[in-house]
mmCIF file of C-alpha atoms in Angstrom:
data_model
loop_
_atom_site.group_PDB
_atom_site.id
_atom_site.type_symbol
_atom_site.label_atom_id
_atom_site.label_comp_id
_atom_site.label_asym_id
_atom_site.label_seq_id
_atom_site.Cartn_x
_atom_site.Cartn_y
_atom_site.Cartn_z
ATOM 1 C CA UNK A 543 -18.838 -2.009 15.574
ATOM 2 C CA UNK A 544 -16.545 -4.256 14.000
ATOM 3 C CA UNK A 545 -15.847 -1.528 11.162
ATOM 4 C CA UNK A 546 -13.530 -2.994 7.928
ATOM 5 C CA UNK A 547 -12.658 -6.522 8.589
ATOM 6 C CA UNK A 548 -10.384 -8.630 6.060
ATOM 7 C CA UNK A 549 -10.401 -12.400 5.807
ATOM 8 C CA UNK A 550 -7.449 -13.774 5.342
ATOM 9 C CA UNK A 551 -4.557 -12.007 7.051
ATOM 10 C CA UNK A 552 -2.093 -14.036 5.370
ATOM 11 C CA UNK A 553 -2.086 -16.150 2.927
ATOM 12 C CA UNK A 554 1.014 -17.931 0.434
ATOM 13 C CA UNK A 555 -0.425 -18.889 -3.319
ATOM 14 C CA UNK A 556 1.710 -21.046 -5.975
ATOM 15 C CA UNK A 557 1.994 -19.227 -9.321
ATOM 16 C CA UNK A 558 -1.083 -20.319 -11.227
ATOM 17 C CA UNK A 559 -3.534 -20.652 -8.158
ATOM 18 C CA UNK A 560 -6.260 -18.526 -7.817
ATOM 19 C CA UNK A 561 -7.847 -17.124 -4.508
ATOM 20 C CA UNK A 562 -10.260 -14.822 -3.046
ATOM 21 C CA UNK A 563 -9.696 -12.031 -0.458
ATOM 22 C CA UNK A 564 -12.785 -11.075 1.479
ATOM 23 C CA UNK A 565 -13.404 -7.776 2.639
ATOM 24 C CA UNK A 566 -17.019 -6.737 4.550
ATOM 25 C CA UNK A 567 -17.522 -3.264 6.232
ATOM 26 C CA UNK A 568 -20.872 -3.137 8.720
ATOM 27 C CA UNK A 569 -20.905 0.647 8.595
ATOM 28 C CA UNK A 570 -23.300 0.755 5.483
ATOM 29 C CA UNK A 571 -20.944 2.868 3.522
ATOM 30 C CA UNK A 572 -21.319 2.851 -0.507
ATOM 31 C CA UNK A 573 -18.207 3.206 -1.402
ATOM 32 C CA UNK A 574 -15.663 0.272 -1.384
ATOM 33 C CA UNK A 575 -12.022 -0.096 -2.639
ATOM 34 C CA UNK A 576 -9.232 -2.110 -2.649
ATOM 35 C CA UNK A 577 -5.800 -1.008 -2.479
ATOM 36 C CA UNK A 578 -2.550 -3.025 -2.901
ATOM 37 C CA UNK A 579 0.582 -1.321 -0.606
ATOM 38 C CA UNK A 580 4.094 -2.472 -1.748
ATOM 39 C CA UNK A 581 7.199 -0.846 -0.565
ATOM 40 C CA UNK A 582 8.388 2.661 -1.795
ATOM 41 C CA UNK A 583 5.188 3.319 -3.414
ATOM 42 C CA UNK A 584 3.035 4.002 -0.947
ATOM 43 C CA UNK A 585 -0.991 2.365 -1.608
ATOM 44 C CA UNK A 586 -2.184 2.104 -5.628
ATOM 45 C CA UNK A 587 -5.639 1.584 -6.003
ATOM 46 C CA UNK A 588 -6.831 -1.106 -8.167
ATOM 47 C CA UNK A 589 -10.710 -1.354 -8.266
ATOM 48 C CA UNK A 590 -13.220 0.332 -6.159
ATOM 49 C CA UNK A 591 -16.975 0.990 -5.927
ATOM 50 C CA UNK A 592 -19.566 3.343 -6.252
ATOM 51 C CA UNK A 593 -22.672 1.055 -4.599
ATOM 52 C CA UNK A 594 -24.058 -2.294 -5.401
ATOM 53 C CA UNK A 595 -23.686 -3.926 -8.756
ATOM 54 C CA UNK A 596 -21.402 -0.747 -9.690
ATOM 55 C CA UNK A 597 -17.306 -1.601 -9.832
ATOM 56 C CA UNK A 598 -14.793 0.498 -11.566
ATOM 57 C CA UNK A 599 -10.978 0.493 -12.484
ATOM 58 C CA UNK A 600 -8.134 1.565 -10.775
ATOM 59 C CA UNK A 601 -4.572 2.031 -11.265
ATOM 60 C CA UNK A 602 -3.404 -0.927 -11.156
ATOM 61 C CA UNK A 603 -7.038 -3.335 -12.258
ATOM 62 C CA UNK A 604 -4.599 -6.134 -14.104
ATOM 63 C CA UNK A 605 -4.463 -9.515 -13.141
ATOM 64 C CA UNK A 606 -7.531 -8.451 -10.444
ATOM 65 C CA UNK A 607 -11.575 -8.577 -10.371
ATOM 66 C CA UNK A 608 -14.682 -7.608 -8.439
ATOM 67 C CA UNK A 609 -17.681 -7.722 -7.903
ATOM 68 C CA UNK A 610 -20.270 -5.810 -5.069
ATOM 69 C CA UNK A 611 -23.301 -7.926 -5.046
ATOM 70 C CA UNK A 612 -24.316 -6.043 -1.516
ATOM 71 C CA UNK A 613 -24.007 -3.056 0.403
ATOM 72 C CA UNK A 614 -21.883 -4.419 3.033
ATOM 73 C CA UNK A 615 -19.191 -6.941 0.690
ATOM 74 C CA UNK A 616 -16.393 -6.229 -1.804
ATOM 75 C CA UNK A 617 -14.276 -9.560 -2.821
ATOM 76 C CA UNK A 618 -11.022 -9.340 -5.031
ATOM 77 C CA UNK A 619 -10.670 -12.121 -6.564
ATOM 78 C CA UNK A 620 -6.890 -13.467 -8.508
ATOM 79 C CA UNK A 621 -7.518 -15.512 -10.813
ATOM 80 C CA UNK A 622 -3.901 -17.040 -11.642
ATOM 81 C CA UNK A 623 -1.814 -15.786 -9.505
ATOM 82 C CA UNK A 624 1.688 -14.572 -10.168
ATOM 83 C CA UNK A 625 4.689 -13.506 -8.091
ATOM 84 C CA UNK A 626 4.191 -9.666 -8.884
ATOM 85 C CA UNK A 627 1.201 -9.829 -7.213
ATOM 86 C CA UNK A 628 2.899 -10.174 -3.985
ATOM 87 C CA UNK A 629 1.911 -7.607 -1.815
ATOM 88 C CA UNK A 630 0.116 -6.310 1.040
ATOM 89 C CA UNK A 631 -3.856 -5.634 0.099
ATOM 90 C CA UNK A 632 -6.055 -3.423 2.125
ATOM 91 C CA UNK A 633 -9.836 -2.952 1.459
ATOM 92 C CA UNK A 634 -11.106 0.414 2.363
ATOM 93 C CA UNK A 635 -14.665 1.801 2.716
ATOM 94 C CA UNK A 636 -16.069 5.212 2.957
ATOM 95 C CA UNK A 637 -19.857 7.056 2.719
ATOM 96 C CA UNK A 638 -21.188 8.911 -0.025
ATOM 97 C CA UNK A 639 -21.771 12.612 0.425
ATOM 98 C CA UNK A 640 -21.674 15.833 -0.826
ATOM 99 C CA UNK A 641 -18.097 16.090 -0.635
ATOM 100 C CA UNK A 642 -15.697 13.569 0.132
ATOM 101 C CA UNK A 643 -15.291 11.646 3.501
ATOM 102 C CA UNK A 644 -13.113 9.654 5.631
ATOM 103 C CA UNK A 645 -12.217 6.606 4.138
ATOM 104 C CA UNK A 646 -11.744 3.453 6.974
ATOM 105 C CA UNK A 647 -8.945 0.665 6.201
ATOM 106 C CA UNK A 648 -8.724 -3.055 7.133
ATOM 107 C CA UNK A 649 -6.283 -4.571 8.611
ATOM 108 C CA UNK A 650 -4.550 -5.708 5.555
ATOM 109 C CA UNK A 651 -4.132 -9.253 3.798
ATOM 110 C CA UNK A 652 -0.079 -10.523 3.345
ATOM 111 C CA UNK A 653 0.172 -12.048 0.127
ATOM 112 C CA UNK A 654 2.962 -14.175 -0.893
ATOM 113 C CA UNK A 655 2.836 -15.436 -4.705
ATOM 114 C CA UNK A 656 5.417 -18.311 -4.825
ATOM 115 C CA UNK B 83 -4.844 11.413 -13.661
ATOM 116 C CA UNK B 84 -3.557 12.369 -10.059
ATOM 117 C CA UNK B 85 0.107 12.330 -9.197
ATOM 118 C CA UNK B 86 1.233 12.701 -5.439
ATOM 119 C CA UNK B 87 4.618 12.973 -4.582
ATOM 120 C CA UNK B 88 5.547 12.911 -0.729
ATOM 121 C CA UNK B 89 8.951 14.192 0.652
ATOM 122 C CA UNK B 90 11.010 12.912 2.702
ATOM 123 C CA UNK B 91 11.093 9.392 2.345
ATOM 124 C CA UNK B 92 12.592 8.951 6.102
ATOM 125 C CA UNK B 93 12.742 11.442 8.888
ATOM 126 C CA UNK B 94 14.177 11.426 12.536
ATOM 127 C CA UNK B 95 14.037 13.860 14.703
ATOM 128 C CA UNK B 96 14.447 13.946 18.562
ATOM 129 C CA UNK B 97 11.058 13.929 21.184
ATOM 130 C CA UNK B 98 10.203 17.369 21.856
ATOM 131 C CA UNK B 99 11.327 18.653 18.211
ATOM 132 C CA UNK B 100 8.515 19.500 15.505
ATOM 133 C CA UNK B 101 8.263 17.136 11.853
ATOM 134 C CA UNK B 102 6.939 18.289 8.709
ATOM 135 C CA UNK B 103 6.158 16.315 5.422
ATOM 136 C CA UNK B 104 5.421 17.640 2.159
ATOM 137 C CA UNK B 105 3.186 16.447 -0.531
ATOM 138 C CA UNK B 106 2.382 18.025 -4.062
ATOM 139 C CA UNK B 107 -0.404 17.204 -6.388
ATOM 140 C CA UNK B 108 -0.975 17.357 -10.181
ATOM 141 C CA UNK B 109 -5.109 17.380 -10.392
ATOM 142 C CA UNK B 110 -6.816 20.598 -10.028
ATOM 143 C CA UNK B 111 -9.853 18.836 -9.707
ATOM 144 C CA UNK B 112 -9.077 17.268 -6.395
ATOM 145 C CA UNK B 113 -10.345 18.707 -3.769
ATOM 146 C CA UNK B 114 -10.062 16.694 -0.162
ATOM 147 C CA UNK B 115 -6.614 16.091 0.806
ATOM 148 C CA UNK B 116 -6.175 13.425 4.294
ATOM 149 C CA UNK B 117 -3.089 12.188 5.956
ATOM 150 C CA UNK B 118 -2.947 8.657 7.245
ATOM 151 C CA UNK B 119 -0.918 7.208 9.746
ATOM 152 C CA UNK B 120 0.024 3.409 9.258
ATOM 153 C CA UNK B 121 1.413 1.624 12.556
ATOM 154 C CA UNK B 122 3.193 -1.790 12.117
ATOM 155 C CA UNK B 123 0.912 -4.615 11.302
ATOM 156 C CA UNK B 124 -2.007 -2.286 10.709
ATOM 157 C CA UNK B 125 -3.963 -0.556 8.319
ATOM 158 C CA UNK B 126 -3.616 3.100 7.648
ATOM 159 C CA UNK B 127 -6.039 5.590 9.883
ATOM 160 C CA UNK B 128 -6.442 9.600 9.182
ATOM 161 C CA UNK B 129 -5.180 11.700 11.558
ATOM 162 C CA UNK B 130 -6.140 14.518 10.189
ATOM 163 C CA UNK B 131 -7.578 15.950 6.678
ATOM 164 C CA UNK B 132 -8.554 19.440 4.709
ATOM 165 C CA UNK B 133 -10.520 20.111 1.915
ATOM 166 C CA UNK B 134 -9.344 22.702 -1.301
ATOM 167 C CA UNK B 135 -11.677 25.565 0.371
ATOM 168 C CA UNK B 136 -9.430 25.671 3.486
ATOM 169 C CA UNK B 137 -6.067 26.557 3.919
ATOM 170 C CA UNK B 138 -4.898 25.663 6.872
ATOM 171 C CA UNK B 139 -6.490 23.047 9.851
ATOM 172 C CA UNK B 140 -4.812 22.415 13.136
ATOM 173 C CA UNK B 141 -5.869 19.479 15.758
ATOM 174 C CA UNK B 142 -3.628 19.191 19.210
ATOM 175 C CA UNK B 143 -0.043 19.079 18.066
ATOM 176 C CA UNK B 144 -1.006 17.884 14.285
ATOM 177 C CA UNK B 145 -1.369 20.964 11.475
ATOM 178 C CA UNK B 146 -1.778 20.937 8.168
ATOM 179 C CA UNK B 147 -1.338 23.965 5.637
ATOM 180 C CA UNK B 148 -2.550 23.945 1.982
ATOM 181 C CA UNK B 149 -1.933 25.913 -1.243
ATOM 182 C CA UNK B 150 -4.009 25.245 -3.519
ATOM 183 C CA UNK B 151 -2.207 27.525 -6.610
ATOM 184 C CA UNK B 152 1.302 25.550 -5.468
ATOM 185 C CA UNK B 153 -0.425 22.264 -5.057
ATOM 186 C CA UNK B 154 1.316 21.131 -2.475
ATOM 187 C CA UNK B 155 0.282 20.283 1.468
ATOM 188 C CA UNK B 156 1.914 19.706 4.327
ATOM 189 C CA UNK B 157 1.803 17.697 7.727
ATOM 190 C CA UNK B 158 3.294 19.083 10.677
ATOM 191 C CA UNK B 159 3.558 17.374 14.009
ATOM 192 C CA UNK B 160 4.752 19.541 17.304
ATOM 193 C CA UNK B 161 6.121 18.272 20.316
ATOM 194 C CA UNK B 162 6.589 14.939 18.922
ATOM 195 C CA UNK B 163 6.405 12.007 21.092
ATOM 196 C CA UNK B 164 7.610 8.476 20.567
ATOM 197 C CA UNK B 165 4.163 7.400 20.127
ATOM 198 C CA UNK B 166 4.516 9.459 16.836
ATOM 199 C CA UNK B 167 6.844 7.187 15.094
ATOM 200 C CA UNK B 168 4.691 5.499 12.512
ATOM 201 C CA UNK B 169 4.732 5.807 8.562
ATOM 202 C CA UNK B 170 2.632 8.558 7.327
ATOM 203 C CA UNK B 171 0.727 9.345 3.722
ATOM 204 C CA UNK B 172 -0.651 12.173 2.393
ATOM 205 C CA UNK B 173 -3.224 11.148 -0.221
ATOM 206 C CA UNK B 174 -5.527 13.402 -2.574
ATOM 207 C CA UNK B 175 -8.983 12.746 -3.998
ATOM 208 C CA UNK B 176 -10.973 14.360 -6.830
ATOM 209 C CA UNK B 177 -14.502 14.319 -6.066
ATOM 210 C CA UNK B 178 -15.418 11.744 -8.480
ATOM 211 C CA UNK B 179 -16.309 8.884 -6.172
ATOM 212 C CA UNK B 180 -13.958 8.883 -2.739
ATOM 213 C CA UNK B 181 -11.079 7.408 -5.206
ATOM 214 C CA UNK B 182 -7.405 8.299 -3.180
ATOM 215 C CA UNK B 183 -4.162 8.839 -4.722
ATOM 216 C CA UNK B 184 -1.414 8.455 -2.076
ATOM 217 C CA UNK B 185 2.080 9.513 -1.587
ATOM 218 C CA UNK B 186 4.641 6.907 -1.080
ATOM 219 C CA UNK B 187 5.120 7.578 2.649
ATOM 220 C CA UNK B 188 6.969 8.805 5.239
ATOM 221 C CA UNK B 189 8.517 7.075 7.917
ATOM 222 C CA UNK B 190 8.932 8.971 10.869
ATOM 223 C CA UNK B 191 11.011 7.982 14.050
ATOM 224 C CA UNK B 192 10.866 9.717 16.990
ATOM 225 C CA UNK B 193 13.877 9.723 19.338
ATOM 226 C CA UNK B 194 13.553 9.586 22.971
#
């Protein structure tokens, strides 16, 4: 059970470039969300969601986008990159249930924004 | 919407000795409160959790004590162990859709 995996684990952009991180969890949870972790402020959320073809904002959405076209995937995508979007980015997933549950991280993506 | 505020930022204390970490929250409406530990080069796993209707959850040599009409929660490891040393975060959620609101982390070191 491979649990939350993250594709890549590091990665350096120019400012300007775009990119995708990949994040796919085999557990069949619904929810998905993707955190950014920089230092002295612990993990921010900036999009997460609900079940298929249902995204939401975070804290921190700017600059970001999603998209959940199955069960099992949750990209976030950059579209121009820029040096405050340096960070550390983990995707997280969790199951839907009466109350709330455990939520599993990946392993994290590095990204540097030069 | 929630604020968490975690307390201290670093800790040491010696193997054998007990840690605790604070956290308050500002949303009434959250209700499920976990603690992750986050190991170097990894992503953050729960070691524990404790939801609004309980005050107080203990596994092994990890505790955690809530007050819900303070809003505040705490961690508290006994015994500590080297092993222990690891950044820790308390985080709160509302029940609105598994969404977490973390603290900004503790780093605990544990010295042999």
């Amino acid at each position: 059970n491979a649990g939350v995996t993250q594709t890549p684990k590091f990665q350096v952009l120019k400012t300007g470039q775009s990119m995708t991180l990949q994040c796919a969890q085999d557990m069949n949870h619904e929810y998905m969300s993707w955190y950014r972790q920089d230092p002295g402020m612990g993990l921010r959320l900036i999009h997460y969601s609900v079940g298929a073809g249902i995204t939401d904002q975070g804290e921190v959405p700017n600059g970001y986008n999603v998209s959940r076209s199955t069960t099992e995937d949750f990209p976030l995508r950059l579209l121009s990159a820029a040096p405050s979007q340096t960070s550390v980015y983990f995707c997280a997933s969790s199951s839907q249930g009466a109350v709330n549950t455990e939520a599993f991280f990946g392993q994290g993506t590095r990204l540097t924004v030069v | 919407g929630e604020n968490v505020e975690q307390h201290p930022s670093t800790l040491s204390v010696q193997e054998g000795d007990s840690a605790v970490i604070k956290c308050t929250y500002s949303d009434s409406a959250s209700n499920y409160f976990p603690w992750y530990k986050q190991e170097l080069g990894k992503g953050p796993q729960l070691i524990i959790d404790i939801r609004s209707n309980v005050g107080e959850k203990k596994d092994q040599r990890i505790a955690v004590t809530l007050n819900k009409t303070a809003k505040h929660f705490s961690l508290h490891i006994t015994e500590t162990q080297p092993e222990d040393s690891a950044v820790y975060f308390c985080a709160a959620s509302p029940n609105t859709g598994n969404q977490f609101y973390f603290g900004t982390g503790t780093s605990l070191t544990v010295i042999p």
